[in-house]
Structure formats: structure tokens, C-alpha cells
XYZ file of C-alpha atoms in Angstrom:
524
model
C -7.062 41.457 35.534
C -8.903 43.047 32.384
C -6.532 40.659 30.229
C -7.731 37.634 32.384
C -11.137 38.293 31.906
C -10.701 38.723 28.458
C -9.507 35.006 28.218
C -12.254 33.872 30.035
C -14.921 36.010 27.699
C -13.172 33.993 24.761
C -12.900 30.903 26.781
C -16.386 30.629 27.073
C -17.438 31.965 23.489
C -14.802 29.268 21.756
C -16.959 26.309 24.180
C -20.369 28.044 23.062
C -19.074 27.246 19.719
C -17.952 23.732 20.087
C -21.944 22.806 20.630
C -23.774 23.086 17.766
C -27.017 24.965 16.921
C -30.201 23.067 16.381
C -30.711 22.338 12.728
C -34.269 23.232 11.381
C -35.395 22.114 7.795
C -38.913 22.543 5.899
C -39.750 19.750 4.500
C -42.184 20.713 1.503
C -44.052 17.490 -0.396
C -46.835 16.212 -2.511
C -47.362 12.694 -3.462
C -49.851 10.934 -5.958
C -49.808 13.460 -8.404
C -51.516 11.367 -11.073
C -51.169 14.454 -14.193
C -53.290 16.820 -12.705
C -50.874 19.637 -14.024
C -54.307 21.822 -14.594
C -56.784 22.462 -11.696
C -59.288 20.416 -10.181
C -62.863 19.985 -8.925
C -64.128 19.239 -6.154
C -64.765 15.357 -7.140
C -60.689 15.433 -8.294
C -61.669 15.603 -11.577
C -61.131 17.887 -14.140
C -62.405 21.832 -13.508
C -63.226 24.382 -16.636
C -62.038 28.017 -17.008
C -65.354 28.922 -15.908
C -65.602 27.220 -12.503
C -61.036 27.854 -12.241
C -62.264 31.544 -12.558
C -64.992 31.382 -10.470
C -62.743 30.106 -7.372
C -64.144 26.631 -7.234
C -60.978 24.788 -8.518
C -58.021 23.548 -6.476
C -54.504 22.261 -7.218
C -52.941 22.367 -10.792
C -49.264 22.968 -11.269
C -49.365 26.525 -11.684
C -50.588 27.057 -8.111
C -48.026 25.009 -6.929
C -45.580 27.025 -8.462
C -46.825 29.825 -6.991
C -46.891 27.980 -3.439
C -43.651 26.539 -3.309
C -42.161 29.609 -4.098
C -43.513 30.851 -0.889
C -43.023 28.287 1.473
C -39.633 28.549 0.190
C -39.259 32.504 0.759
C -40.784 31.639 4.900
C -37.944 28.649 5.264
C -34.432 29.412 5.541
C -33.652 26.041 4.535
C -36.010 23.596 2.719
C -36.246 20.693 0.597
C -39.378 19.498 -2.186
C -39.426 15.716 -2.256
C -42.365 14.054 -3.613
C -44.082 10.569 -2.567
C -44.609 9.046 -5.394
C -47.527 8.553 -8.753
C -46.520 11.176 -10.542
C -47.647 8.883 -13.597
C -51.349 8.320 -15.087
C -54.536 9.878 -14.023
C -55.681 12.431 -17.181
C -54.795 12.585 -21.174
C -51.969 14.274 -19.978
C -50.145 11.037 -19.215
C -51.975 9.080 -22.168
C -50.170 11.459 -24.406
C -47.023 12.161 -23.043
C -46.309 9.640 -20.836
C -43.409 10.741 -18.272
C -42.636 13.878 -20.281
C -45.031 16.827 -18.995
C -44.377 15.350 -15.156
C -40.636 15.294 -15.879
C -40.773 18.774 -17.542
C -43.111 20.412 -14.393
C -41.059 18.354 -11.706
C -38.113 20.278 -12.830
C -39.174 23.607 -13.439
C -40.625 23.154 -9.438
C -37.110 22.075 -8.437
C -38.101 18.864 -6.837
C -34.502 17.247 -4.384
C -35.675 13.938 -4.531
C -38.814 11.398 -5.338
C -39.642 7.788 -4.847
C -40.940 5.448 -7.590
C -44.412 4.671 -7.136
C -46.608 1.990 -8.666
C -48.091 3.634 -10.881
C -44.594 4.741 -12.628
C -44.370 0.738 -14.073
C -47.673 1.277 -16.086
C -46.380 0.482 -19.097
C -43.058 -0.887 -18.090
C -39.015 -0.201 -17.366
C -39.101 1.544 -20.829
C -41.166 4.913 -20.090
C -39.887 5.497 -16.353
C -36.259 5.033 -17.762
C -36.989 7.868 -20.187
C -38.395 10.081 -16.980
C -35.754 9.066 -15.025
C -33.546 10.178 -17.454
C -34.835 13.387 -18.066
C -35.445 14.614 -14.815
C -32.601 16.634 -13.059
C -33.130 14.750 -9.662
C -32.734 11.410 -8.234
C -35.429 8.741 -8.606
C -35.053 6.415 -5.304
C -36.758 3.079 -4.564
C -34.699 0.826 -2.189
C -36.957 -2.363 -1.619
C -36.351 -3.727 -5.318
C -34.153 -5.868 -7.073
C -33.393 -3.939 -10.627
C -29.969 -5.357 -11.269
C -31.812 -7.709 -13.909
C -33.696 -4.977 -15.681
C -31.114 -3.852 -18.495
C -33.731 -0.475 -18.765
C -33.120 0.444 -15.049
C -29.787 -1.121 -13.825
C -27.900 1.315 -12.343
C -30.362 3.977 -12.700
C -32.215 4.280 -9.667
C -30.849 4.801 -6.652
C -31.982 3.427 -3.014
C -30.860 6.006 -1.411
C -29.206 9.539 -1.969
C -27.015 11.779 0.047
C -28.317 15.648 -0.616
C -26.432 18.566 1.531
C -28.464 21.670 2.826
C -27.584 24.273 4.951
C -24.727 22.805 5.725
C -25.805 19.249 7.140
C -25.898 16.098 5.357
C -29.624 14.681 4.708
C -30.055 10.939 3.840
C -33.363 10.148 1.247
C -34.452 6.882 1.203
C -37.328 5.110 -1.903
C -39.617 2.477 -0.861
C -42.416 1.188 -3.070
C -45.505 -0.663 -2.592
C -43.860 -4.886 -2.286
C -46.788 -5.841 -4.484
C -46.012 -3.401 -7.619
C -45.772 -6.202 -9.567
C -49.734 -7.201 -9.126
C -50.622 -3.261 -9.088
C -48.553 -2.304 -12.358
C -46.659 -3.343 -15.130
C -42.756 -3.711 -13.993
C -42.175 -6.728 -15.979
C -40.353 -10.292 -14.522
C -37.109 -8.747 -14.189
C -37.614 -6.306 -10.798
C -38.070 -7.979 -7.909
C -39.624 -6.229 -5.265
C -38.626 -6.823 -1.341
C -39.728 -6.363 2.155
C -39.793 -2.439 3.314
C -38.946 -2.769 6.566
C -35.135 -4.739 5.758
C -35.251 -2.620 2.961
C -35.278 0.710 4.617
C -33.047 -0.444 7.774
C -30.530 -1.527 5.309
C -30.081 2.276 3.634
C -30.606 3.337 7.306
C -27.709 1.519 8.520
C -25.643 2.173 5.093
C -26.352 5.781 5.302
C -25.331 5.784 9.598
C -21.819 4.722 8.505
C -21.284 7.587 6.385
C -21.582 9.878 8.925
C -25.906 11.158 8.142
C -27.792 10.962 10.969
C -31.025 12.930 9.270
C -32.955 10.107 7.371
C -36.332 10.579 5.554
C -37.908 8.110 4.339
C -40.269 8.777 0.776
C -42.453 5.740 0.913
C -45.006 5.202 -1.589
C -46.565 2.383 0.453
C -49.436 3.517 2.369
C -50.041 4.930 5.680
C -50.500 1.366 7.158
C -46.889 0.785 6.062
C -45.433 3.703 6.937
C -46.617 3.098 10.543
C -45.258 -0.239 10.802
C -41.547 0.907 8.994
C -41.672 3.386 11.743
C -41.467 1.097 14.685
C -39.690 -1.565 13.459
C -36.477 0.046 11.825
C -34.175 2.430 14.135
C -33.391 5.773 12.747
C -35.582 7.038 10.223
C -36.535 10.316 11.214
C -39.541 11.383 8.697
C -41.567 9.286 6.741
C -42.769 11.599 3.609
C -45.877 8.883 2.446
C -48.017 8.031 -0.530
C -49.763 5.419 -2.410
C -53.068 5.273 0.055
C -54.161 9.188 -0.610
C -54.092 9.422 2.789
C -54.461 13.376 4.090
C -53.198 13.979 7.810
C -54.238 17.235 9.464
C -54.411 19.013 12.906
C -57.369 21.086 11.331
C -59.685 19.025 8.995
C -62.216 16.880 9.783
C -61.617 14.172 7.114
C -57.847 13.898 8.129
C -56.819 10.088 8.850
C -54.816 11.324 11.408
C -52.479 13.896 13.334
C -49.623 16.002 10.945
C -47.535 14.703 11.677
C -48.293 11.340 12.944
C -45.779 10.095 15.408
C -44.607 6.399 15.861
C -41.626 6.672 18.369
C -39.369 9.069 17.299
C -40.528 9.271 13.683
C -42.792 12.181 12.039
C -44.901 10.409 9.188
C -46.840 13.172 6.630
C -49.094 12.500 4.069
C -50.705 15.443 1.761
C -53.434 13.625 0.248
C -53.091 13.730 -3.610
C -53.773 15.172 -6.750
C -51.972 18.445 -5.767
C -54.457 19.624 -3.773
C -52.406 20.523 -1.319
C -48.680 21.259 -0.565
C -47.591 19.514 2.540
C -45.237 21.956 4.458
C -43.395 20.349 7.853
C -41.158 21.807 9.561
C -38.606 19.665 11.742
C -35.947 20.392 14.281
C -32.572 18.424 14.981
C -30.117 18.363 17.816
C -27.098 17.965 17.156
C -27.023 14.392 17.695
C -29.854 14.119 14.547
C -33.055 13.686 16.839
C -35.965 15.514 16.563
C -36.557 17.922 19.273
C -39.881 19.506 17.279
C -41.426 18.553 14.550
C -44.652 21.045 13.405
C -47.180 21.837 10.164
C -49.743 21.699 8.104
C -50.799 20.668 4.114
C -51.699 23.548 2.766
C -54.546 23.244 0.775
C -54.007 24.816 -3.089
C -57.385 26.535 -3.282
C -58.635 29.583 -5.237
C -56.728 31.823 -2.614
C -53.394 30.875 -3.907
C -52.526 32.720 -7.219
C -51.430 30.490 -10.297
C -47.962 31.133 -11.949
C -49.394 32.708 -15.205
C -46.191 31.530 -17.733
C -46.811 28.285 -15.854
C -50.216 28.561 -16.923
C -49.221 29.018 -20.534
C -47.762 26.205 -21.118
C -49.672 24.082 -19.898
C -52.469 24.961 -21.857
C -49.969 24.668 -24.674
C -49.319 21.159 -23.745
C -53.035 21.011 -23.863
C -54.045 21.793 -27.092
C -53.823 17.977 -28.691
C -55.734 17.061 -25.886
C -58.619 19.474 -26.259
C -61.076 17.723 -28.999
C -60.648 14.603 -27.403
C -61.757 15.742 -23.899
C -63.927 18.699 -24.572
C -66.269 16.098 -25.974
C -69.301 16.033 -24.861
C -70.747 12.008 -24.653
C -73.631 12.299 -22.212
C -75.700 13.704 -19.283
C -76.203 12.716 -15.437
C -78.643 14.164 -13.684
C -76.794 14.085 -10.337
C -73.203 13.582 -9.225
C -71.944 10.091 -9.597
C -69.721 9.448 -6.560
C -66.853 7.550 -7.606
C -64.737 8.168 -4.425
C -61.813 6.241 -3.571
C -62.541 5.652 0.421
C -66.328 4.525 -1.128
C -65.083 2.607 -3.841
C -62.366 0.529 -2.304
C -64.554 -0.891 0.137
C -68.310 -0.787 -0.311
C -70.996 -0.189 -3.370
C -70.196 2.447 -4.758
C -72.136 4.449 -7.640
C -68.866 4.502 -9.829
C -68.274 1.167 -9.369
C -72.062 -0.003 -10.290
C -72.211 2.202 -13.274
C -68.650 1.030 -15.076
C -69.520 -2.593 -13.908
C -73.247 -1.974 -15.291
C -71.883 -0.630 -18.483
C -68.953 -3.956 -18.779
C -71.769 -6.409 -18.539
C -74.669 -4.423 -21.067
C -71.888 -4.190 -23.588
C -70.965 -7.969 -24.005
C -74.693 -9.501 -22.338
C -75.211 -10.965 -25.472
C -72.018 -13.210 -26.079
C -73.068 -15.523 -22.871
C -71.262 -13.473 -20.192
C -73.510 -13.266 -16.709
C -70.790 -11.780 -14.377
C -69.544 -8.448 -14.384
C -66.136 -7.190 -12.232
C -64.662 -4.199 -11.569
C -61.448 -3.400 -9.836
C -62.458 -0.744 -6.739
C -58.637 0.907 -7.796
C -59.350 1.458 -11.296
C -62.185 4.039 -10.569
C -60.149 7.125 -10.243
C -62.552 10.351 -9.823
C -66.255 11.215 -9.289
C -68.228 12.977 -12.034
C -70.168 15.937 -11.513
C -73.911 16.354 -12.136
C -75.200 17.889 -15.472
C -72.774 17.351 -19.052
C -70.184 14.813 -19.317
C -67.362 14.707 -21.474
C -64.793 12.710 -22.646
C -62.142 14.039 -20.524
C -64.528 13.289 -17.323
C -64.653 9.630 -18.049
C -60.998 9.251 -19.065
C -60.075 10.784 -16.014
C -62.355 8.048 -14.018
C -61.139 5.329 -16.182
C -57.505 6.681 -17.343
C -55.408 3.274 -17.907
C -56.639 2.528 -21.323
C -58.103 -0.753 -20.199
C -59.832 -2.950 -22.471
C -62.800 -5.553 -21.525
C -61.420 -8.709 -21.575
C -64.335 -11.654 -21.361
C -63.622 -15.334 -20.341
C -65.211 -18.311 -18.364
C -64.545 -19.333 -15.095
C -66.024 -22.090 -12.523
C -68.281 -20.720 -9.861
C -65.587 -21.816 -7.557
C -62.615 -19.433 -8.912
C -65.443 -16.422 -9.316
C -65.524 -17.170 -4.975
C -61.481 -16.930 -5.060
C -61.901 -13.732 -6.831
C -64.292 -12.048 -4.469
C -62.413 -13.171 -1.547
C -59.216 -11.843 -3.184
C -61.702 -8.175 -3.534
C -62.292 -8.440 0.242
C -59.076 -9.646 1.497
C -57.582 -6.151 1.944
C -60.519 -3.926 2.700
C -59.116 -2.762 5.721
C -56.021 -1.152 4.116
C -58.494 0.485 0.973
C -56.967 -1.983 -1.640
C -57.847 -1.370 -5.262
C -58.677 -4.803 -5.884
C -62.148 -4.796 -3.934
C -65.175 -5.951 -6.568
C -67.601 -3.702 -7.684
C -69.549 -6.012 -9.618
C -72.684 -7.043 -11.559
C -75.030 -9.628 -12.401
C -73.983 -10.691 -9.074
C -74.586 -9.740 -5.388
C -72.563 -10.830 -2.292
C -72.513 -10.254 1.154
C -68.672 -9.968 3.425
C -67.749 -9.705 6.670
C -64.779 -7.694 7.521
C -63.729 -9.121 10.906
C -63.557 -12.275 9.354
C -60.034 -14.164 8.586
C -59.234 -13.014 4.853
C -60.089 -15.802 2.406
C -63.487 -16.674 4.753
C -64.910 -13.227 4.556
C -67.611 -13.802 1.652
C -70.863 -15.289 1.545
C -74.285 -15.347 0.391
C -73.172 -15.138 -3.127
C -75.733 -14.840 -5.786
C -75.629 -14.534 -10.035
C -78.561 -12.756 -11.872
C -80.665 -14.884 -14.677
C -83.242 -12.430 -15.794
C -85.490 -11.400 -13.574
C -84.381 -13.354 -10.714
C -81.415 -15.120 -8.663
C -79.509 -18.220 -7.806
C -76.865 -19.284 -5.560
C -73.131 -19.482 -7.267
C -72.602 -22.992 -7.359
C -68.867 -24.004 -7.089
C -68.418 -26.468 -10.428
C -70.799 -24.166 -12.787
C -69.136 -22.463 -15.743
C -70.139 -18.797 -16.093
C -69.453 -16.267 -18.688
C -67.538 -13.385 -16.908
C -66.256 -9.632 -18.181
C -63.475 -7.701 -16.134
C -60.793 -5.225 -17.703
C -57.800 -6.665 -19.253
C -55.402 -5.561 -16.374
C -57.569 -7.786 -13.778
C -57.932 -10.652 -16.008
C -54.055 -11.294 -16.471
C -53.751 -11.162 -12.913
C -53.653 -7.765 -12.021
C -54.505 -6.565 -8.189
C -54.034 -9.904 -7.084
C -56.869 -11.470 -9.340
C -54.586 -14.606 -10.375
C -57.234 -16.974 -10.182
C -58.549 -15.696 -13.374
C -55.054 -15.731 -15.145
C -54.526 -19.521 -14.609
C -57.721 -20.583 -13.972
C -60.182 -18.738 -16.920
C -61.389 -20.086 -19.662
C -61.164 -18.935 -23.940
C -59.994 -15.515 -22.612
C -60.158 -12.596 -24.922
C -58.242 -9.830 -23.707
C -59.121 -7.370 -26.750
C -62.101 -5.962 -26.412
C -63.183 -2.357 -26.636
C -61.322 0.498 -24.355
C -63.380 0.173 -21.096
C -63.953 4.079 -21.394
C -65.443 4.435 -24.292
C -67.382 1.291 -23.047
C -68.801 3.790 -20.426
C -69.265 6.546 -21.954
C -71.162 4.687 -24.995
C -73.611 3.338 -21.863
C -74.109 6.725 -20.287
C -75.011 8.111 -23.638
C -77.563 5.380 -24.185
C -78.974 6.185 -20.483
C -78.641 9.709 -20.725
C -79.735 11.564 -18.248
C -78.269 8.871 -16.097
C -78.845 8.457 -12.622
C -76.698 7.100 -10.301
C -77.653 4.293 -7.600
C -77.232 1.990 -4.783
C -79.026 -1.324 -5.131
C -77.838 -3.324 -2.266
C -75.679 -6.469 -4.623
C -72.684 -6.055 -2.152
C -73.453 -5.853 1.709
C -71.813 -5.835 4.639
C -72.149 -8.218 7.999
């Protein structure tokens, strides 16, 4: 009797067995990085010792290390995948290109990233060299690289990564238009997400995964609509749009995670400042029975990594007399925010558009326009320096002058407007010029009421008139979608002066400048 029960006892402990135990993971992430390995103000630009000691600063890698060394120590089984722009944003980039990301990526112990955008700034040549340095893969499945001799066979569209004992498929997506946003040259050619991602779904479902995340650097928009039209994907890790979701603050976009069907998406805002930490649950059939968290925002409370700290003030040395520069003074903080800048006047966007037009007024050129995307931080009231303005205007950009019909100027501001709703770069801060748009109106019909300065006073565009316009060089060869001015501008000159020591030579000659709102772009 005692043996029988015995059997039964083991019997029922061998079919216990048989059914696996839920799988839990941490997912740990940060995504548009943009070189902000030291901390960071409250505008996302840079933050001195003082203030960093003071507790105002966030972010900056050596918090991180500190942070993802504890999220770690909490999870019993994690990963650190990141969403994307770890290129451009400070001198940090200007100088060492891919190098000081590759070098901190590393040291953090990153599984997995996706390419964003911003990694084609100046071409296959420099991300090859990150690629090739960093100890992880680099994934991007919705592009075509078999053409590019610098990347063939290089980057990955998706990667197979084992942790605590289950298989996890990571799949790269990329923003379709990289080629208008960046630099990736005419041999990549980028694809549809959604076939993109269902295709490395499917691929990855054959060999046996049935955990899929997705690291998109392609918006929030995107990420919502890859989640309900492809079948499997699990978690969407995003990027690209800055977009910070949140059960607890009030400027969060949306839940953390956001569900579409059975897919978590996250998003941790950018710039490091904070460490998005999910935590997801899997049956054993690969669905999600929970899926919980939080960013966790990388503020004075978290300690910095002090050898981390070391060296990155080592890195930091060349870059010292170049940013510690002090070029003018603002008597209150000039907003340069990307929600404000991407979609109405902004005070960023009048000031660098301001300073474009004073600097070349005198060679015929009425028009001034600014790309919304190329503003990249706010500047604080009181001293600027070089380092603040390189960090608003980081891509080395030079004013680039040409003429255009009144006609293709109209193209351009439609093309500004024509994404306003998903916080495209290419919207048109602008001067000389003031025009009115309506954003419920079909894109390519949304402007109006368009009017160019002479002196004192104004006049209605007129379609077949030849004006003198200034933009950066990036916009005039087509960048952001501005195409219009590539085939259709007139006695271009691409070579003018950097556009940030263009604005820092106009603050200086306004200093104290104030910032303002003067009504040239409204809204319907």
C-alpha cells in the first residue's frame, strides 16, 4: 500500500514536471542616446559640476552604470537592449564619432541594439567601424544592405540570444525614410516595417522561438501600427520619436507599457534620462500572461559609477576649450523643445532661423528655413557657451543659400507641415516669412496665407517670383524630405559657414538676448 502510494507521489511529481514554469524576463532599455555620456539639465542640455553636485543633473553614463547594475541585482534574469541613436547630439560624437558610444555600450553590457537614423550621419563608413567594435549585435531588418560593400553581411535582422534557459528572438527596424533623415548613401535600401518584422517573426517561429521583441527605432506611431498588423511580436522596445510612456508622470504619451493586442510597446524617452525597466511574463506557450514597470528616471538620487566617471572626463579633456567657451548671454531660457519645435513657433527655431537670414541679408536672400529636427536642446537663461549651442545645433551643418520660385518655397512649407501629427523634424521654423496651416487638412493643402518680409512690411508669396532663400546644407540637398529645393533651387552654394557658429556669432551680437514669439507661423 505504502509502495503504491509512493508511485503515485512520483506519478504526480514526474506530470508536475512535464508543464513548464512561467518564464519571467526584465527587460532593461534606453533609446536615443544622442552622446550624452556626461549628465544633463533640465533643458537636455549639457549640466556643470556645479549644478551635477548640486543634484540638479540627470542621466550621464555613469549613473547608468550604477542603475543597471541594480536592476540587474532585483532580476533573476534580464536583458539591456537599446532602441536606437546612440550617434550625434554633443562634441562627444563630433570627435569620436562611434568610438566613446561603442566603448560605454560595452562596458554596460548591452545584448542587442537596433540601428537608428541617426547612426548613417556620415555614412556606411563610421557605423561599420562601431559595429565592428562593439561586442554585440547591431540589428535592422527593414533594409536592403547587400549592395553596401561597408555593411554586407554585417548587420543582422534578427538575432537569436539564450537566457535563463529559453530562447529570445531580437528583431531591428529603422525609420523607412532614413535615407531623407540621414546620410546612408544610394546603396541601402530601406523597406516597409510591418513585412519587414513579420518576415523575422515568421523566420524566427520556425526555429523553434516563440519570445520575439521587437527594437524599433521608428516612432511610437509605428510601433502601434507593427503591433496590430504582424502576429507574434511580443514587446516592442521603441525609439526615434523621444516618446516617454509612464503609469506615473504627467507628460507620459501613454500607458508603460502600451498594449496593442497582445503586444507590450515601451519607450524611455531619451538622452539617458531614464532607464526603462519592464518586466514580462511567458507561459509556456510564449504569451504574455503579465507584463509590468516603470522608466526609471536617472536623477540626482542614483549614485554615478566614479571610475566611470573618470573616464569620461578623460575622454573630455579635448573637448573642454572648445565647449567651456563662453560666446554670449540670454537673459531668459530659450525653449528649444522638441514637442514645441516640431510643430509650432518655437523660440529655438526663431532664433537659429533669425540668425541664418542676418548672416547672409546682404547677398539678396529674403527667406530664412529651419528644419524643426535639427534643433536638438533648449538653452538655459544667463551665460552661453560653445558647448550649449553645439549641443542645439550638433550636425556640423553649414548655411547653404540658393534661389527658388515662390511656388517650390509653397512645396517646401507643405512638405514642413505634412507630418506634424507624427512630430517630424522637417516642420519650418522660418524667417522673413510668416504662414498660417491647418492640421486637419489633407497633407499637401494644409498651408496658406503665406507672406515674405521686404523691410518694414509684407507681401503675398507669389508662385513664379524668384526669391533668395538660406536653409542648412542637409535640407537643401534634400534632406527631411525638402527635395523640392534639391532639383528645383537655383546657383546653390552649399558651403557656407557652420550654422553654429552662425548662432552663436548672432547671440553674441544680441547679447543679452531675449527669446520670442512673434506670431510668423499660426495655426487654423
Amino acid at each position: 500500500m505504502a509502495t503504491r502510494i509512493l508511485t503515485s507521489a512520483a506519478l504526480l511529481a514526474l506530470s508536475a514536471g512535464m508543464a513548464q514554469a512561467d518564464y519571467s524576463l526584465t527587460i532593461l532599455h534606453t533609446n536615443d542616446f544622442h552622446a550624452r555620456f556626461e549628465p544633463i539639465s533640465k533643458y537636455d542640455s549639457g549640466c556643470s559640476a556645479e549644478d551635477n553636485a548640486a543634484g540638479e543633473c540627470f542621466g550621464g553614463t555613469a549613473r547608468l552604470v550604477t542603475a543597471i547594475a541594480e536592476a540587474r541585482a532585483r532580476s533573476n534574469n534580464s536583458i539591456l537592449v537599446d532602441g536606437g541613436d546612440q550617434f550625434q547630439g554633443t562634441l562627444f560624437y563630433t570627435y569620436y564619432k562611434g568610438a566613446a558610444a561603442a566603448e560605454f555600450m560595452n562596458k554596460l553590457g548591452y545584448d542587442a541594439m537596433t540601428v537608428g537614423n541617426h547612426e548613417f550621419d556620415d555614412g556606411p563608413e563610421v557605423l561599420r567601424g562601431f559595429v565592428d567594435t562593439v561586442e554585440f549585435p547591431v540589428l535592422m531588418s527593414n533594409a536592403d544592405i547587400s549592395g553596401e560593400e561597408m555593411l554586407a553581411g554585417k548587420i543582422a535582422k534578427s538575432t537569436i540570444i539564450e537566457r535563463g534557459g529559453e530562447k529570445l528572438g531580437l528583431i531591428g527596424l529603422t525609420p523607412q525614410d532614413t535615407d531623407e533623415l540621414a546620410s546612408p548613401g544610394k546603396n541601402v535600401i530601406f523597406t516597409d516595417p510591418v513585412g519587414a518584422v513579420q518576415g523575422e517573426v515568421d523566420k524566427l517561429t520556425a526555429e523553434g522561438v516563440n519570445k520575439i521583441i521587437v527594437l524599433s527605432h521608428s516612432g511610437y506611431g509605428v510601433d502601434q501600427k507593427v503591433a496590430a498588423e504582424t502576429t507574434g511580436v511580443d514587446v516592442i522596445v521603441g525609439g526615434h520619436t523621444n516618446t516617454l510612456l509612464s503609469n506615473t508622470n504627467d507628460r507620459a504619451e501613454g500607458p508603460y507599457p502600451t498594449m496593442v493586442g497582445n503586444t507590450a510597446i515601451v519607450s524611455a524617452y531619451a538622452y539617458g534620462k531614464f532607464l526603462g525597466e519592464l518586466n514580462v511574463t511567458f507561459n509556456d506557450a510564449g504569451e504574455i500572461t503579465e507584463a509590468t514597470g516603470e522608466p526609471l528616471i536617472m536623477d540626482a538620487a542614483v549614485t554615478e559609477d566614479g571610475a566611470t566617471k573618470d573616464r569620461i572626463a578623460e575622454l573630455a579633456v579635448p573637448l573642454d576649450e572648445i565647449r567651456n567657451k563662453v560666446v554670449a548671454e540670454t537673459a531668459e531660457a530659450i525653449d528649444g523643445d522638441r514637442a514645441n519645435c516640431r510643430a509650432v513657433e518655437c523660440q529655438m527655431g526663431n532664433l537659429v532661423a533669425d540668425a541664418m537670414l542676418a548672416r547672409v541679408a546682404d547677398q539678396g536672400i529674403q527667406i530664412a528655413i529651419a528644419n524643426g529636427g535639427g534643433l536638438r536642446a533648449s538653452i538655459d537663461a544667463g551665460e552661453v557657451t560653445m558647448g550649449e549651442v553645439l549641443t542645439v545645433l550638433p550636425f556640423q551643418n553649414t548655411l547653404s543659400t540658393f534661389q527658388a520660385k515662390g511656388s517650390t518655397v509653397l512645396a517646401a512649407l507643405e512638405n514642413g507641415v505634412s507630418q506634424v501629427e507624427e512630430g517630424a523634424g522637417r516642420f519650418a521654423q522660418v524667417a522673413g516669412l510668416k504662414y498660417t496651416f491647418d492640421p486637419a487638412a489633407e497633407p499637401g493643402a494644409r498651408v496658406s496665407d503665406v507672406m515674405v518680409g521686404a523691410g518694414d512690411a509684407w507681401a503675398p508669396i507669389e508662385a513664379d517670383t524668384v526669391y533668395g532663400v538660406v536653409t542648412n546644407n542637409y535640407v537643401r540637398n534634400g534632406g527631411d524630405g525638402f527635395d523640392m529645393f534639391a532639383t528645383e533651387g537655383m546657383n546653390a552654394y552649399d558651403f557656407g559657414p557652420d550654422l553654429a557658429d552662425v548662432t552663436a556669432e548672432y547671440l553674441a551680437a544680441n547679447a543679452p538676448y531675449t527669446p520670442y514669439l512673434d506670431g510668423r507661423i499660426t495655426q487654423k
